[in-house]
Amino acid sequence: MCGIVGYIGGQQATPIILEGLKKLEYRGYDSAGIATLGDGESSIRRSQGKLINLENMLKDQPLAGTVGIGHTRWATHGRPSEINAHPHKAGPVILVHNGIIENYLQLKEQLKQAGHTFKSETDTEVIAHLIEETLRTEADFEKAVRQTLARLRGAYAVCILNENDPGSLIAAKLGSPMVVGLGEKEFFVASDIPAILAYTREMVFMEDGELVIFRDGTAQFSTIAGAPLDKKARHIDWSPMMAEKGGYRHFMLKEIHEQPRAVRDTIAGRLLEDEGDVYLEDLQFSDDQLAAVKRIVIIACGTSWHAALVGKFYIEGLCRIPVEVDIASEFRYRNPVVDEGTLAIVISQSGETADTLAALREAKSRGAMNMAICNVVDSSIARESTGVIYTHAGPEIGVASTKAFVTQLTALYLFTIRLGRACGKIDADHGQRMISALKKVPGLLEETLKLNEYTEKVAKKYMNARDFLYLGRGKNFPIALEGALKLKEISYIHAEGYPAGEMKHGPIALIDEDVPVVVLVPKGSSYEKTLSNMEEVITRSGRVIAVCSAGDEEVRDRAETTIEIPSFDEDLDPLLLSVPLQLLSYHIAVLKGTDVDQPRNLAKSVTVE
């Protein structure tokens, strides 16, 4: 998501930090800022928009100092604006932060009662005030930071300065990336390698729960609790482009591997486990309003439409409210039946998809309640919707959507819990079970990503096929559609997704020994039926690639190839099934030599009808 750069040493900090932030522009951002320390005083410059705005500001209002921190912000809490841009300051404390603080509202209320006044809408400013408050009773800067971090719940990477300790810089991380660069009595810290690769190639990768303090030409690493650590540097010989991609060959592969983090960020701060409910901070609807919903229309395009289809299964199955799923480009041209008893949900990664925006306006004009599931704070769709669930996937550079898709599924599941609790269809016990299952998803996604090398071998076996079929039942049918779309998008192989039970109604005529058929057959309520459909493919010499639950001997014995995912909750299987299909498409495309990140004829955000 956001980008962090910090410097302490003998050089002027501002040029180093600004250049480092430019190297992180690929991550996406909506505002930027820099703070430096010199002669015991801090100076801060912040600007909304692109870095050129900050750069022009610095020409007129330069910053001096050999200690500094900088940040590019991708909005999560609070709209994009100068006041919400980092760095944030409270008393002598200045900091930048990546991540999401789950308990910031409680901490903010406590700090207000203690007399603190807040200027921004961010969760980050709470950390600065909390350190300032702690410094009133604990004068030692390092100890005050440790005590503060111990009170935070959520994810963070922070760089912190103190006007009263101008020779020090503290950095710490929990759940957000951070790397330290070692120089000759100078040190660099960043959220990603590209920012500091021009200055040093000796890097120390910080792990969760670690802290480093730079002081007097030394870097002292420890746990946040205070236990000393002996960290070893690693020499990085990546090219600048490899560094931007985190060492991955393509942005798409990097983003596939970011999915555990993306799901963690999407659920962070939203799970009310004791109540079996969720907190959706920007939804704007009361329980009474949600309970009054008689019908739901979910509107989207492409990959987001596939997420919407899964959402239909969630909402209808658990909340018992009828759901219709519409392709945005068709919605407003068919005189849709929408009224004040209808909730229109629009889904868009960018929040700028022209057809989806037009459909939102059409639904609003007919009196519908409305909300968006979106990845970009303050985008057009987010601004024009009454309520929003932000997905917190972070910038997605690859045109073929991966992490945005799984976070859309996550957001739909969260909304289902909230809606079900509001309308009385999901009780507290059921909500607790759903939340318990959802919390396991990031770890299970990490486990599923271990299939990467194996999936590459599978790709080599099937890369020369001219046609693929993808089959699934129930909520896994939309994942079959998504798997087929991914293959088409980046490898240019013709592929179709079908409900497995529809094979006899036409697609079965296409099956022969040259057609690989990807069958989604995890254990669950439709397992036996899907197994039967798979057998129909096998008897017609189709080459079955079965994506199944780990240890399924019956599928292993029948399919030509199996890809096994962790056995899990049936409702959340779509998130895990997505990963091997993404990897299969990716590796086939690489083997065929296509432009994976920028496939022909496609754009990341479709802003024309």
mmCIF file of N, CA and C in Angstrom, residues 28-145:
data_model
loop_
_atom_site.group_PDB
_atom_site.id
_atom_site.type_symbol
_atom_site.label_atom_id
_atom_site.label_comp_id
_atom_site.label_asym_id
_atom_site.label_seq_id
_atom_site.Cartn_x
_atom_site.Cartn_y
_atom_site.Cartn_z
ATOM 1 N N GLY A 28 1.284 3.091 -5.886
ATOM 2 C CA GLY A 28 0.046 3.855 -5.856
ATOM 3 C C GLY A 28 -0.044 4.705 -4.603
ATOM 4 N N TYR A 29 -0.600 5.917 -4.717
ATOM 5 C CA TYR A 29 -0.704 6.811 -3.571
ATOM 6 C C TYR A 29 -1.602 7.982 -3.949
ATOM 7 N N ASP A 30 -2.056 8.732 -2.939
ATOM 8 C CA ASP A 30 -2.917 9.879 -3.197
ATOM 9 C C ASP A 30 -2.390 11.162 -2.565
ATOM 10 N N SER A 31 -1.333 11.059 -1.745
ATOM 11 C CA SER A 31 -0.728 12.234 -1.126
ATOM 12 C C SER A 31 0.668 11.849 -0.654
ATOM 13 N N ALA A 32 1.460 12.846 -0.296
ATOM 14 C CA ALA A 32 2.838 12.569 0.111
ATOM 15 C C ALA A 32 3.323 13.644 1.073
ATOM 16 N N GLY A 33 4.370 13.305 1.831
ATOM 17 C CA GLY A 33 4.933 14.273 2.757
ATOM 18 C C GLY A 33 6.304 13.874 3.247
ATOM 19 N N ILE A 34 7.040 14.853 3.741
ATOM 20 C CA ILE A 34 8.387 14.652 4.279
ATOM 21 C C ILE A 34 8.526 15.500 5.546
ATOM 22 N N ALA A 35 9.232 14.955 6.544
ATOM 23 C CA ALA A 35 9.604 15.706 7.743
ATOM 24 C C ALA A 35 11.099 15.537 7.986
ATOM 25 N N THR A 36 11.760 16.604 8.404
ATOM 26 C CA THR A 36 13.183 16.524 8.752
ATOM 27 C C THR A 36 13.394 17.138 10.134
ATOM 28 N N LEU A 37 14.520 16.746 10.753
ATOM 29 C CA LEU A 37 14.944 17.318 12.033
ATOM 30 C C LEU A 37 16.272 18.028 11.837
ATOM 31 N N GLY A 38 16.348 19.241 12.333
ATOM 32 C CA GLY A 38 17.597 19.992 12.294
ATOM 33 C C GLY A 38 17.619 20.982 13.438
ATOM 34 N N ASP A 39 18.707 21.025 14.189
ATOM 35 C CA ASP A 39 18.845 21.934 15.334
ATOM 36 C C ASP A 39 17.702 21.779 16.332
ATOM 37 N N GLY A 40 17.227 20.526 16.496
ATOM 38 C CA GLY A 40 16.201 20.259 17.496
ATOM 39 C C GLY A 40 14.804 20.687 17.111
ATOM 40 N N GLU A 41 14.633 21.118 15.873
ATOM 41 C CA GLU A 41 13.313 21.518 15.405
ATOM 42 C C GLU A 41 12.936 20.708 14.179
ATOM 43 N N SER A 42 11.655 20.412 14.078
ATOM 44 C CA SER A 42 11.182 19.662 12.928
ATOM 45 C C SER A 42 10.512 20.584 11.926
ATOM 46 N N SER A 43 10.540 20.159 10.671
ATOM 47 C CA SER A 43 9.820 20.864 9.606
ATOM 48 C C SER A 43 9.103 19.811 8.775
ATOM 49 N N ILE A 44 7.871 20.106 8.400
ATOM 50 C CA ILE A 44 7.053 19.151 7.664
ATOM 51 C C ILE A 44 6.491 19.814 6.411
ATOM 52 N N ARG A 45 6.528 19.077 5.302
ATOM 53 C CA ARG A 45 5.872 19.510 4.075
ATOM 54 C C ARG A 45 4.987 18.362 3.600
ATOM 55 N N ARG A 46 3.728 18.685 3.283
ATOM 56 C CA ARG A 46 2.794 17.654 2.825
ATOM 57 C C ARG A 46 1.970 18.212 1.672
ATOM 58 N N SER A 47 1.565 17.294 0.787
ATOM 59 C CA SER A 47 0.785 17.731 -0.361
ATOM 60 C C SER A 47 -0.126 16.610 -0.839
ATOM 61 N N GLN A 48 -1.344 16.954 -1.224
ATOM 62 C CA GLN A 48 -2.230 15.987 -1.864
ATOM 63 C C GLN A 48 -1.809 15.803 -3.314
ATOM 64 N N GLY A 49 -2.086 14.624 -3.865
ATOM 65 C CA GLY A 49 -1.794 14.363 -5.272
ATOM 66 C C GLY A 49 -0.409 13.779 -5.479
ATOM 67 N N LYS A 50 0.124 13.992 -6.664
ATOM 68 C CA LYS A 50 1.372 13.362 -7.064
ATOM 69 C C LYS A 50 2.595 14.015 -6.414
ATOM 70 N N LEU A 51 3.700 13.297 -6.472
ATOM 71 C CA LEU A 51 4.937 13.763 -5.842
ATOM 72 C C LEU A 51 5.443 15.062 -6.444
ATOM 73 N N ILE A 52 5.094 15.319 -7.698
ATOM 74 C CA ILE A 52 5.536 16.568 -8.316
ATOM 75 C C ILE A 52 5.014 17.761 -7.532
ATOM 76 N N ASN A 53 3.817 17.623 -6.923
ATOM 77 C CA ASN A 53 3.271 18.712 -6.109
ATOM 78 C C ASN A 53 4.132 18.951 -4.877
ATOM 79 N N LEU A 54 4.563 17.871 -4.237
ATOM 80 C CA LEU A 54 5.441 17.992 -3.078
ATOM 81 C C LEU A 54 6.802 18.543 -3.492
ATOM 82 N N GLU A 55 7.295 18.058 -4.617
ATOM 83 C CA GLU A 55 8.602 18.509 -5.111
ATOM 84 C C GLU A 55 8.580 20.014 -5.390
ATOM 85 N N ASN A 56 7.521 20.496 -5.989
ATOM 86 C CA ASN A 56 7.412 21.935 -6.260
ATOM 87 C C ASN A 56 7.314 22.725 -4.959
ATOM 88 N N MET A 57 6.608 22.190 -3.993
ATOM 89 C CA MET A 57 6.520 22.849 -2.691
ATOM 90 C C MET A 57 7.890 22.960 -2.047
ATOM 91 N N LEU A 58 8.680 21.883 -2.166
ATOM 92 C CA LEU A 58 10.016 21.881 -1.554
ATOM 93 C C LEU A 58 10.974 22.856 -2.231
ATOM 94 N N LYS A 59 10.732 23.167 -3.501
ATOM 95 C CA LYS A 59 11.559 24.181 -4.181
ATOM 96 C C LYS A 59 11.347 25.549 -3.561
ATOM 97 N N ASP A 60 10.089 25.832 -3.183
ATOM 98 C CA ASP A 60 9.771 27.125 -2.582
ATOM 99 C C ASP A 60 10.009 27.130 -1.077
ATOM 100 N N GLN A 61 9.837 25.954 -0.455
ATOM 101 C CA GLN A 61 9.983 25.854 0.997
ATOM 102 C C GLN A 61 10.885 24.670 1.325
ATOM 103 N N PRO A 62 12.194 24.806 1.111
ATOM 104 C CA PRO A 62 13.109 23.661 1.282
ATOM 105 C C PRO A 62 13.192 23.210 2.738
ATOM 106 N N LEU A 63 13.568 21.935 2.882
ATOM 107 C CA LEU A 63 13.757 21.332 4.195
ATOM 108 C C LEU A 63 15.230 21.006 4.395
ATOM 109 N N ALA A 64 15.782 21.378 5.551
ATOM 110 C CA ALA A 64 17.171 21.044 5.886
ATOM 111 C C ALA A 64 17.165 20.079 7.063
ATOM 112 N N GLY A 65 18.198 19.237 7.119
ATOM 113 C CA GLY A 65 18.327 18.300 8.223
ATOM 114 C C GLY A 65 18.895 16.983 7.739
ATOM 115 N N THR A 66 19.667 16.337 8.597
ATOM 116 C CA THR A 66 20.294 15.059 8.238
ATOM 117 C C THR A 66 19.536 13.857 8.800
ATOM 118 N N VAL A 67 18.381 14.119 9.362
ATOM 119 C CA VAL A 67 17.472 13.061 9.823
ATOM 120 C C VAL A 67 16.096 13.378 9.248
ATOM 121 N N GLY A 68 15.465 12.358 8.645
ATOM 122 C CA GLY A 68 14.155 12.637 8.066
ATOM 123 C C GLY A 68 13.357 11.385 7.759
ATOM 124 N N ILE A 69 12.051 11.587 7.566
ATOM 125 C CA ILE A 69 11.145 10.506 7.191
ATOM 126 C C ILE A 69 10.197 11.015 6.114
ATOM 127 N N GLY A 70 9.773 10.133 5.227
ATOM 128 C CA GLY A 70 8.847 10.497 4.162
ATOM 129 C C GLY A 70 7.823 9.410 3.930
ATOM 130 N N HIS A 71 6.754 9.776 3.218
ATOM 131 C CA HIS A 71 5.626 8.858 3.095
ATOM 132 C C HIS A 71 4.806 9.178 1.847
ATOM 133 N N THR A 72 4.361 8.143 1.158
ATOM 134 C CA THR A 72 3.311 8.277 0.164
ATOM 135 C C THR A 72 2.117 7.506 0.679
ATOM 136 N N ARG A 73 0.953 8.133 0.672
ATOM 137 C CA ARG A 73 -0.234 7.570 1.341
ATOM 138 C C ARG A 73 -1.244 7.020 0.340
ATOM 139 N N TRP A 74 -1.716 5.811 0.635
ATOM 140 C CA TRP A 74 -2.879 5.229 -0.041
ATOM 141 C C TRP A 74 -3.973 5.212 1.015
ATOM 142 N N ALA A 75 -4.991 6.062 0.849
ATOM 143 C CA ALA A 75 -5.953 6.332 1.907
ATOM 144 C C ALA A 75 -6.674 5.075 2.377
ATOM 145 N N THR A 76 -6.758 4.918 3.696
ATOM 146 C CA THR A 76 -7.620 3.896 4.310
ATOM 147 C C THR A 76 -8.587 4.566 5.284
ATOM 148 N N HIS A 77 -8.053 5.286 6.265
ATOM 149 C CA HIS A 77 -8.897 6.008 7.218
ATOM 150 C C HIS A 77 -8.802 7.505 6.891
ATOM 151 N N GLY A 78 -9.895 8.054 6.376
ATOM 152 C CA GLY A 78 -9.892 9.463 6.007
ATOM 153 C C GLY A 78 -9.622 9.657 4.530
ATOM 154 N N ARG A 79 -10.306 10.605 3.941
ATOM 155 C CA ARG A 79 -10.214 10.857 2.500
ATOM 156 C C ARG A 79 -8.820 11.357 2.133
ATOM 157 N N PRO A 80 -8.430 11.268 0.863
ATOM 158 C CA PRO A 80 -7.160 11.865 0.439
ATOM 159 C C PRO A 80 -7.197 13.388 0.600
ATOM 160 N N SER A 81 -6.273 13.926 1.354
ATOM 161 C CA SER A 81 -6.206 15.374 1.575
ATOM 162 C C SER A 81 -4.863 15.706 2.195
ATOM 163 N N GLU A 82 -4.522 16.992 2.214
ATOM 164 C CA GLU A 82 -3.264 17.410 2.820
ATOM 165 C C GLU A 82 -3.286 17.145 4.322
ATOM 166 N N ILE A 83 -4.423 17.388 4.965
ATOM 167 C CA ILE A 83 -4.499 17.230 6.421
ATOM 168 C C ILE A 83 -4.375 15.769 6.842
ATOM 169 N N ASN A 84 -4.783 14.838 5.968
ATOM 170 C CA ASN A 84 -4.663 13.415 6.287
ATOM 171 C C ASN A 84 -3.346 12.811 5.812
ATOM 172 N N ALA A 85 -2.560 13.577 5.054
ATOM 173 C CA ALA A 85 -1.267 13.082 4.577
ATOM 174 C C ALA A 85 -0.293 12.934 5.741
ATOM 175 N N HIS A 86 0.659 12.039 5.594
ATOM 176 C CA HIS A 86 1.718 11.855 6.581
ATOM 177 C C HIS A 86 2.910 12.735 6.177
ATOM 178 N N PRO A 87 3.817 13.059 7.091
ATOM 179 C CA PRO A 87 3.896 12.690 8.494
ATOM 180 C C PRO A 87 2.861 13.412 9.364
ATOM 181 N N HIS A 88 2.560 12.768 10.535
ATOM 182 C CA HIS A 88 1.694 13.367 11.534
ATOM 183 C C HIS A 88 2.532 13.748 12.754
ATOM 184 N N LYS A 89 2.088 14.811 13.433
ATOM 185 C CA LYS A 89 2.870 15.341 14.552
ATOM 186 C C LYS A 89 1.965 15.545 15.763
ATOM 187 N N ALA A 90 2.492 15.194 16.931
ATOM 188 C CA ALA A 90 1.824 15.474 18.206
ATOM 189 C C ALA A 90 2.902 15.859 19.200
ATOM 190 N N GLY A 91 2.889 17.114 19.655
ATOM 191 C CA GLY A 91 3.958 17.571 20.526
ATOM 192 C C GLY A 91 5.288 17.446 19.817
ATOM 193 N N PRO A 92 6.278 16.788 20.450
ATOM 194 C CA PRO A 92 7.588 16.638 19.805
ATOM 195 C C PRO A 92 7.688 15.433 18.874
ATOM 196 N N VAL A 93 6.618 14.667 18.775
ATOM 197 C CA VAL A 93 6.665 13.383 18.074
ATOM 198 C C VAL A 93 6.179 13.545 16.634
ATOM 199 N N ILE A 94 6.953 13.005 15.678
ATOM 200 C CA ILE A 94 6.583 13.015 14.263
ATOM 201 C C ILE A 94 6.714 11.593 13.746
ATOM 202 N N LEU A 95 5.711 11.119 13.008
ATOM 203 C CA LEU A 95 5.826 9.743 12.507
ATOM 204 C C LEU A 95 5.091 9.545 11.192
ATOM 205 N N VAL A 96 5.492 8.475 10.508
ATOM 206 C CA VAL A 96 4.782 7.965 9.336
ATOM 207 C C VAL A 96 4.430 6.511 9.612
ATOM 208 N N HIS A 97 3.376 6.031 8.942
ATOM 209 C CA HIS A 97 2.827 4.713 9.300
ATOM 210 C C HIS A 97 2.187 4.060 8.089
ATOM 211 N N ASN A 98 2.473 2.802 7.886
ATOM 212 C CA ASN A 98 1.731 1.944 6.970
ATOM 213 C C ASN A 98 0.962 0.927 7.803
ATOM 214 N N GLY A 99 -0.223 0.534 7.326
ATOM 215 C CA GLY A 99 -0.999 -0.469 8.028
ATOM 216 C C GLY A 99 -2.302 0.101 8.562
ATOM 217 N N ILE A 100 -2.953 -0.671 9.402
ATOM 218 C CA ILE A 100 -4.247 -0.284 9.969
ATOM 219 C C ILE A 100 -4.242 -0.601 11.461
ATOM 220 N N ILE A 101 -4.549 0.391 12.281
ATOM 221 C CA ILE A 101 -4.627 0.201 13.727
ATOM 222 C C ILE A 101 -6.080 -0.120 14.083
ATOM 223 N N GLU A 102 -6.310 -1.337 14.536
ATOM 224 C CA GLU A 102 -7.677 -1.811 14.741
ATOM 225 C C GLU A 102 -8.375 -1.126 15.909
ATOM 226 N N ASN A 103 -7.630 -0.783 16.951
ATOM 227 C CA ASN A 103 -8.257 -0.216 18.148
ATOM 228 C C ASN A 103 -8.057 1.296 18.243
ATOM 229 N N TYR A 104 -7.902 1.970 17.099
ATOM 230 C CA TYR A 104 -7.596 3.399 17.137
ATOM 231 C C TYR A 104 -8.760 4.229 17.689
ATOM 232 N N LEU A 105 -10.005 3.786 17.460
ATOM 233 C CA LEU A 105 -11.140 4.566 17.950
ATOM 234 C C LEU A 105 -11.173 4.595 19.476
ATOM 235 N N GLN A 106 -10.920 3.435 20.095
ATOM 236 C CA GLN A 106 -10.884 3.394 21.558
ATOM 237 C C GLN A 106 -9.744 4.255 22.102
ATOM 238 N N LEU A 107 -8.562 4.121 21.478
ATOM 239 C CA LEU A 107 -7.406 4.903 21.924
ATOM 240 C C LEU A 107 -7.643 6.398 21.717
ATOM 241 N N LYS A 108 -8.276 6.735 20.600
ATOM 242 C CA LYS A 108 -8.546 8.148 20.306
ATOM 243 C C LYS A 108 -9.464 8.754 21.360
ATOM 244 N N GLU A 109 -10.483 8.003 21.756
ATOM 245 C CA GLU A 109 -11.412 8.500 22.775
ATOM 246 C C GLU A 109 -10.703 8.708 24.108
ATOM 247 N N GLN A 110 -9.829 7.775 24.479
ATOM 248 C CA GLN A 110 -9.068 7.919 25.720
ATOM 249 C C GLN A 110 -8.175 9.158 25.676
ATOM 250 N N LEU A 111 -7.544 9.376 24.516
ATOM 251 C CA LEU A 111 -6.641 10.518 24.367
ATOM 252 C C LEU A 111 -7.407 11.837 24.383
ATOM 253 N N LYS A 112 -8.593 11.857 23.796
ATOM 254 C CA LYS A 112 -9.420 13.073 23.838
ATOM 255 C C LYS A 112 -9.770 13.419 25.279
ATOM 256 N N GLN A 113 -10.103 12.394 26.059
ATOM 257 C CA GLN A 113 -10.444 12.630 27.462
ATOM 258 C C GLN A 113 -9.242 13.138 28.254
ATOM 259 N N ALA A 114 -8.033 12.809 27.754
ATOM 260 C CA ALA A 114 -6.812 13.289 28.401
ATOM 261 C C ALA A 114 -6.396 14.664 27.899
ATOM 262 N N GLY A 115 -7.213 15.248 26.997
ATOM 263 C CA GLY A 115 -6.949 16.613 26.547
ATOM 264 C C GLY A 115 -6.318 16.753 25.176
ATOM 265 N N HIS A 116 -6.149 15.647 24.452
ATOM 266 C CA HIS A 116 -5.529 15.724 23.129
ATOM 267 C C HIS A 116 -6.530 16.182 22.079
ATOM 268 N N THR A 117 -6.063 16.984 21.138
ATOM 269 C CA THR A 117 -6.875 17.462 20.023
ATOM 270 C C THR A 117 -6.318 16.908 18.720
ATOM 271 N N PHE A 118 -7.207 16.362 17.899
ATOM 272 C CA PHE A 118 -6.781 15.719 16.662
ATOM 273 C C PHE A 118 -7.094 16.607 15.461
ATOM 274 N N LYS A 119 -6.196 16.570 14.499
ATOM 275 C CA LYS A 119 -6.349 17.401 13.298
ATOM 276 C C LYS A 119 -6.826 16.601 12.093
ATOM 277 N N SER A 120 -6.516 15.301 12.061
ATOM 278 C CA SER A 120 -6.812 14.490 10.875
ATOM 279 C C SER A 120 -7.892 13.459 11.175
ATOM 280 N N GLU A 121 -8.276 12.715 10.130
ATOM 281 C CA GLU A 121 -9.246 11.622 10.266
ATOM 282 C C GLU A 121 -8.557 10.260 10.342
ATOM 283 N N THR A 122 -7.243 10.240 10.446
ATOM 284 C CA THR A 122 -6.484 8.998 10.297
ATOM 285 C C THR A 122 -6.335 8.235 11.603
ATOM 286 N N ASP A 123 -6.074 6.934 11.464
ATOM 287 C CA ASP A 123 -5.693 6.136 12.621
ATOM 288 C C ASP A 123 -4.247 6.422 13.024
ATOM 289 N N THR A 124 -3.441 6.876 12.066
ATOM 290 C CA THR A 124 -2.012 7.114 12.313
ATOM 291 C C THR A 124 -1.768 8.192 13.354
ATOM 292 N N GLU A 125 -2.542 9.262 13.301
ATOM 293 C CA GLU A 125 -2.317 10.369 14.232
ATOM 294 C C GLU A 125 -2.462 9.912 15.680
ATOM 295 N N VAL A 126 -3.283 8.882 15.900
ATOM 296 C CA VAL A 126 -3.463 8.348 17.252
ATOM 297 C C VAL A 126 -2.134 7.853 17.819
ATOM 298 N N ILE A 127 -1.296 7.225 16.976
ATOM 299 C CA ILE A 127 -0.013 6.698 17.455
ATOM 300 C C ILE A 127 0.868 7.838 17.945
ATOM 301 N N ALA A 128 0.913 8.934 17.159
ATOM 302 C CA ALA A 128 1.747 10.076 17.548
ATOM 303 C C ALA A 128 1.295 10.643 18.887
ATOM 304 N N HIS A 129 -0.014 10.809 19.060
ATOM 305 C CA HIS A 129 -0.518 11.349 20.334
ATOM 306 C C HIS A 129 -0.278 10.382 21.488
ATOM 307 N N LEU A 130 -0.367 9.098 21.211
ATOM 308 C CA LEU A 130 -0.163 8.107 22.266
ATOM 309 C C LEU A 130 1.295 8.118 22.744
ATOM 310 N N ILE A 131 2.237 8.289 21.805
ATOM 311 C CA ILE A 131 3.654 8.407 22.209
ATOM 312 C C ILE A 131 3.860 9.689 23.006
ATOM 313 N N GLU A 132 3.249 10.793 22.526
ATOM 314 C CA GLU A 132 3.365 12.061 23.256
ATOM 315 C C GLU A 132 2.843 11.910 24.680
ATOM 316 N N GLU A 133 1.699 11.265 24.831
ATOM 317 C CA GLU A 133 1.109 11.059 26.159
ATOM 318 C C GLU A 133 2.035 10.204 27.029
ATOM 319 N N THR A 134 2.620 9.167 26.444
ATOM 320 C CA THR A 134 3.506 8.280 27.202
ATOM 321 C C THR A 134 4.768 9.011 27.640
ATOM 322 N N LEU A 135 5.259 9.944 26.810
ATOM 323 C CA LEU A 135 6.467 10.702 27.141
ATOM 324 C C LEU A 135 6.270 11.607 28.365
ATOM 325 N N ARG A 136 5.029 11.837 28.749
ATOM 326 C CA ARG A 136 4.779 12.675 29.934
ATOM 327 C C ARG A 136 5.189 11.970 31.221
ATOM 328 N N THR A 137 5.160 10.641 31.173
ATOM 329 C CA THR A 137 5.546 9.870 32.364
ATOM 330 C C THR A 137 6.799 9.030 32.151
ATOM 331 N N GLU A 138 7.193 8.851 30.882
ATOM 332 C CA GLU A 138 8.399 8.078 30.555
ATOM 333 C C GLU A 138 9.247 8.923 29.608
ATOM 334 N N ALA A 139 10.274 9.558 30.164
ATOM 335 C CA ALA A 139 11.069 10.512 29.392
ATOM 336 C C ALA A 139 11.927 9.847 28.323
ATOM 337 N N ASP A 140 12.264 8.579 28.502
ATOM 338 C CA ASP A 140 13.114 7.881 27.543
ATOM 339 C C ASP A 140 12.324 7.602 26.255
ATOM 340 N N PHE A 141 12.784 8.162 25.161
ATOM 341 C CA PHE A 141 12.081 8.066 23.870
ATOM 342 C C PHE A 141 11.858 6.615 23.457
ATOM 343 N N GLU A 142 12.911 5.819 23.536
ATOM 344 C CA GLU A 142 12.812 4.424 23.109
ATOM 345 C C GLU A 142 11.803 3.655 23.973
ATOM 346 N N LYS A 143 11.842 3.841 25.267
ATOM 347 C CA LYS A 143 10.908 3.140 26.147
ATOM 348 C C LYS A 143 9.470 3.592 25.900
ATOM 349 N N ALA A 144 9.300 4.873 25.644
ATOM 350 C CA ALA A 144 7.958 5.396 25.371
ATOM 351 C C ALA A 144 7.377 4.780 24.105
ATOM 352 N N VAL A 145 8.215 4.618 23.099
ATOM 353 C CA VAL A 145 7.757 3.996 21.854
ATOM 354 C C VAL A 145 7.366 2.541 22.097
#
